[in-house]
Tab-separated table of C-alpha atoms in Angstrom:
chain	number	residue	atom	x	y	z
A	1242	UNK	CA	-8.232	-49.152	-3.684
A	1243	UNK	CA	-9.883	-46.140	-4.074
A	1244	UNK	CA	-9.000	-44.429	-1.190
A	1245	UNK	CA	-4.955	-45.193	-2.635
A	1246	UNK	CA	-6.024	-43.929	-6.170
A	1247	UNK	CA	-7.020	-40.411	-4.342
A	1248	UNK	CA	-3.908	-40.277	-2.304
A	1249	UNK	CA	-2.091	-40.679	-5.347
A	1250	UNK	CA	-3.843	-38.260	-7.102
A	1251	UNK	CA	-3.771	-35.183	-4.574
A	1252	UNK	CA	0.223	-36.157	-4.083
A	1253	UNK	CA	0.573	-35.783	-7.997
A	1254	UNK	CA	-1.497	-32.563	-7.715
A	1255	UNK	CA	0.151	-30.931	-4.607
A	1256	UNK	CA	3.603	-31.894	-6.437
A	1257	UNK	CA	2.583	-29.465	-9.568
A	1258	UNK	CA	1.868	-26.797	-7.519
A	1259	UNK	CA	4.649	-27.015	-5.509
A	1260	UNK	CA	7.007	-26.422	-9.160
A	1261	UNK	CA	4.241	-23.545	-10.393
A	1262	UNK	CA	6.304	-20.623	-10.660
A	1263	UNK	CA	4.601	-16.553	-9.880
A	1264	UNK	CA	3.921	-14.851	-13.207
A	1265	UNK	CA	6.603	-12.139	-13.868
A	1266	UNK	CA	6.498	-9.350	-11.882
A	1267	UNK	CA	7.866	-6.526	-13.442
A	1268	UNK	CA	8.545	-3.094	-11.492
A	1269	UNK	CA	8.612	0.641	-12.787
A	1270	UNK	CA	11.352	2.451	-10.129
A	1271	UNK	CA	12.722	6.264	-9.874
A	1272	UNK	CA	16.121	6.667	-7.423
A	1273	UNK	CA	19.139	8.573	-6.615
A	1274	UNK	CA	22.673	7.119	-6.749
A	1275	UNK	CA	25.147	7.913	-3.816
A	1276	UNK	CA	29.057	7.382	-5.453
A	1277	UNK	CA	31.298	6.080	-2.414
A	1278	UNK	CA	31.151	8.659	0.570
A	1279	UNK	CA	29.907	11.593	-0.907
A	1280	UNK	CA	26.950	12.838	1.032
A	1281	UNK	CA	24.736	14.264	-1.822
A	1282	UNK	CA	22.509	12.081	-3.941
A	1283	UNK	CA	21.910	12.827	-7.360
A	1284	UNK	CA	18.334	11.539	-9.345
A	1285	UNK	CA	19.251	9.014	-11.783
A	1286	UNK	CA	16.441	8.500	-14.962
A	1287	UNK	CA	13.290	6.272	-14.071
A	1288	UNK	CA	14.469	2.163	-14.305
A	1289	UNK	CA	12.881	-1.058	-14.282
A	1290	UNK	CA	13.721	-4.367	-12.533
A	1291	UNK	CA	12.049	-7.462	-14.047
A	1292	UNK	CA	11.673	-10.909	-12.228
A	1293	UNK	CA	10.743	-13.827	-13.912
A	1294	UNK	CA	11.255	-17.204	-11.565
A	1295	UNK	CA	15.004	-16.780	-10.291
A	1296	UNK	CA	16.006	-14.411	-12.826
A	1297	UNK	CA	16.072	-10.740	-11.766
A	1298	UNK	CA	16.847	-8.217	-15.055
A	1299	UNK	CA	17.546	-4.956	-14.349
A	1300	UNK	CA	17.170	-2.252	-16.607
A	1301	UNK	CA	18.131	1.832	-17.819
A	1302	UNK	CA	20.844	1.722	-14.844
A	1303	UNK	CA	24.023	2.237	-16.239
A	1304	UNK	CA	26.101	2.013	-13.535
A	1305	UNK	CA	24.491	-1.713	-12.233
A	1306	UNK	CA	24.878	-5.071	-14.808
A	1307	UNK	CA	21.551	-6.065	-15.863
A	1308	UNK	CA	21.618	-10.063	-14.677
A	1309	UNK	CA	21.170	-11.204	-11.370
A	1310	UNK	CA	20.198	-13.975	-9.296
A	1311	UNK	CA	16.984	-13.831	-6.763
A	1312	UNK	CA	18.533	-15.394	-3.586
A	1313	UNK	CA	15.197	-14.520	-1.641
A	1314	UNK	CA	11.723	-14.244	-2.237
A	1315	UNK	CA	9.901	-14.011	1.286
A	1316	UNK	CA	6.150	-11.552	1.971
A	1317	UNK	CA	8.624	-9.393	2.761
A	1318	UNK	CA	11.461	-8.738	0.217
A	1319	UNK	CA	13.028	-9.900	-3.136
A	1320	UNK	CA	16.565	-10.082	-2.470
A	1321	UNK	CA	19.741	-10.169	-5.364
A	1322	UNK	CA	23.190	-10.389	-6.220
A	1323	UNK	CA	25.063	-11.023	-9.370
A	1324	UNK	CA	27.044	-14.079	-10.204
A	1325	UNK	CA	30.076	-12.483	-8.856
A	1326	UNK	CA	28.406	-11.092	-5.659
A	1327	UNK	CA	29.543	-7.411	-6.194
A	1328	UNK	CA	26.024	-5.875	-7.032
A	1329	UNK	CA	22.698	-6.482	-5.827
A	1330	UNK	CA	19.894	-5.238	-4.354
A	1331	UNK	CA	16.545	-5.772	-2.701
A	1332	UNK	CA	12.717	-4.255	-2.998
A	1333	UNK	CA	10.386	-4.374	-0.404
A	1334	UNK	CA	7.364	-5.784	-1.152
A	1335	UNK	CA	5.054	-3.815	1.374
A	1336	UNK	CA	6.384	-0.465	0.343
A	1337	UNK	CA	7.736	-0.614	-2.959
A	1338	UNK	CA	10.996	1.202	-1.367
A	1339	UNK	CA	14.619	-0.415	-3.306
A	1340	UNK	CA	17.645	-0.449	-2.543
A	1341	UNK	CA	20.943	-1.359	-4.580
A	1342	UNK	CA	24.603	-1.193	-4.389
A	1343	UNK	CA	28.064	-1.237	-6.100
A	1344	UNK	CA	30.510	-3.365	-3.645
A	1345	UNK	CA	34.178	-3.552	-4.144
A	1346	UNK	CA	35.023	-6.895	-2.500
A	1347	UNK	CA	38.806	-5.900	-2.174
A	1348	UNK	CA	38.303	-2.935	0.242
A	1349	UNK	CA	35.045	-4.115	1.657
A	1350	UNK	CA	33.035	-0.694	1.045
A	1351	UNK	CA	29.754	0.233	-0.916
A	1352	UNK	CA	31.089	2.156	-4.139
A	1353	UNK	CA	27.977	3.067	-5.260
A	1354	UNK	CA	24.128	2.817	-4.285
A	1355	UNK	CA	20.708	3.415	-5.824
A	1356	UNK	CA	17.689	4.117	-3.155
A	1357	UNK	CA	14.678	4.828	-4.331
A	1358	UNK	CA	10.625	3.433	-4.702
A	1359	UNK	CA	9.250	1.237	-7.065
A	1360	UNK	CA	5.634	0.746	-8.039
């Protein structure tokens, strides 16, 4: 009996773990935006990316929405897109290094992109 009242207890415990979400991470990033095919980069003004569970909130880029989806968390990367799939982006973890983009779907080409480091 009691070795069935542990069991049940460590399954209950391992179970609420499992759901715990991270605490919010949020990031403080500097960049340079690439339009289309033009070679030159120009330094955009410092921005922040917040994530809280699945949400990813992106913020003081103007040319990027500001809601997006985290479709990856691994040691690695965070990795988002936007409900439509047209903008996301990705920071590695390890390095701090980010990366986003502007798609248009239609033509299949990066409009726009934002590299840059976060910390």
């Amino acid at each position: 009996m009691r070795l069935l009242a542990a069991s049940a207890a460590i399954l209950i415990l391992s179970s609420r773990l499992a759901v715990a979400e991270d605490a919010p991470t949020t990031f403080q990033c500097e960049g340079s935006l690439q339009q289309g095919s033009q070679k030159t980069e120009t330094p955009i003004e410092p921005f922040s990316v917040e994530i809280k569970g699945k949400a990813v909130t992106l913020n003081g880029v103007g040319n990027l929405g500001t809601a997006f989806s985290l479709i990856q968390k691994d040691q690695r990367f965070y990795v988002f897109k936007n409900a439509r799939k047209d903008q996301g982006g990705n920071i590695d973890r390890q390095t701090g290094v980010i990366s986003l983009y502007v798609l248009d779907k239609s033509a299949h080409k990066i409009t726009a992109s934002i590299n840059g480091r976060c910390h």
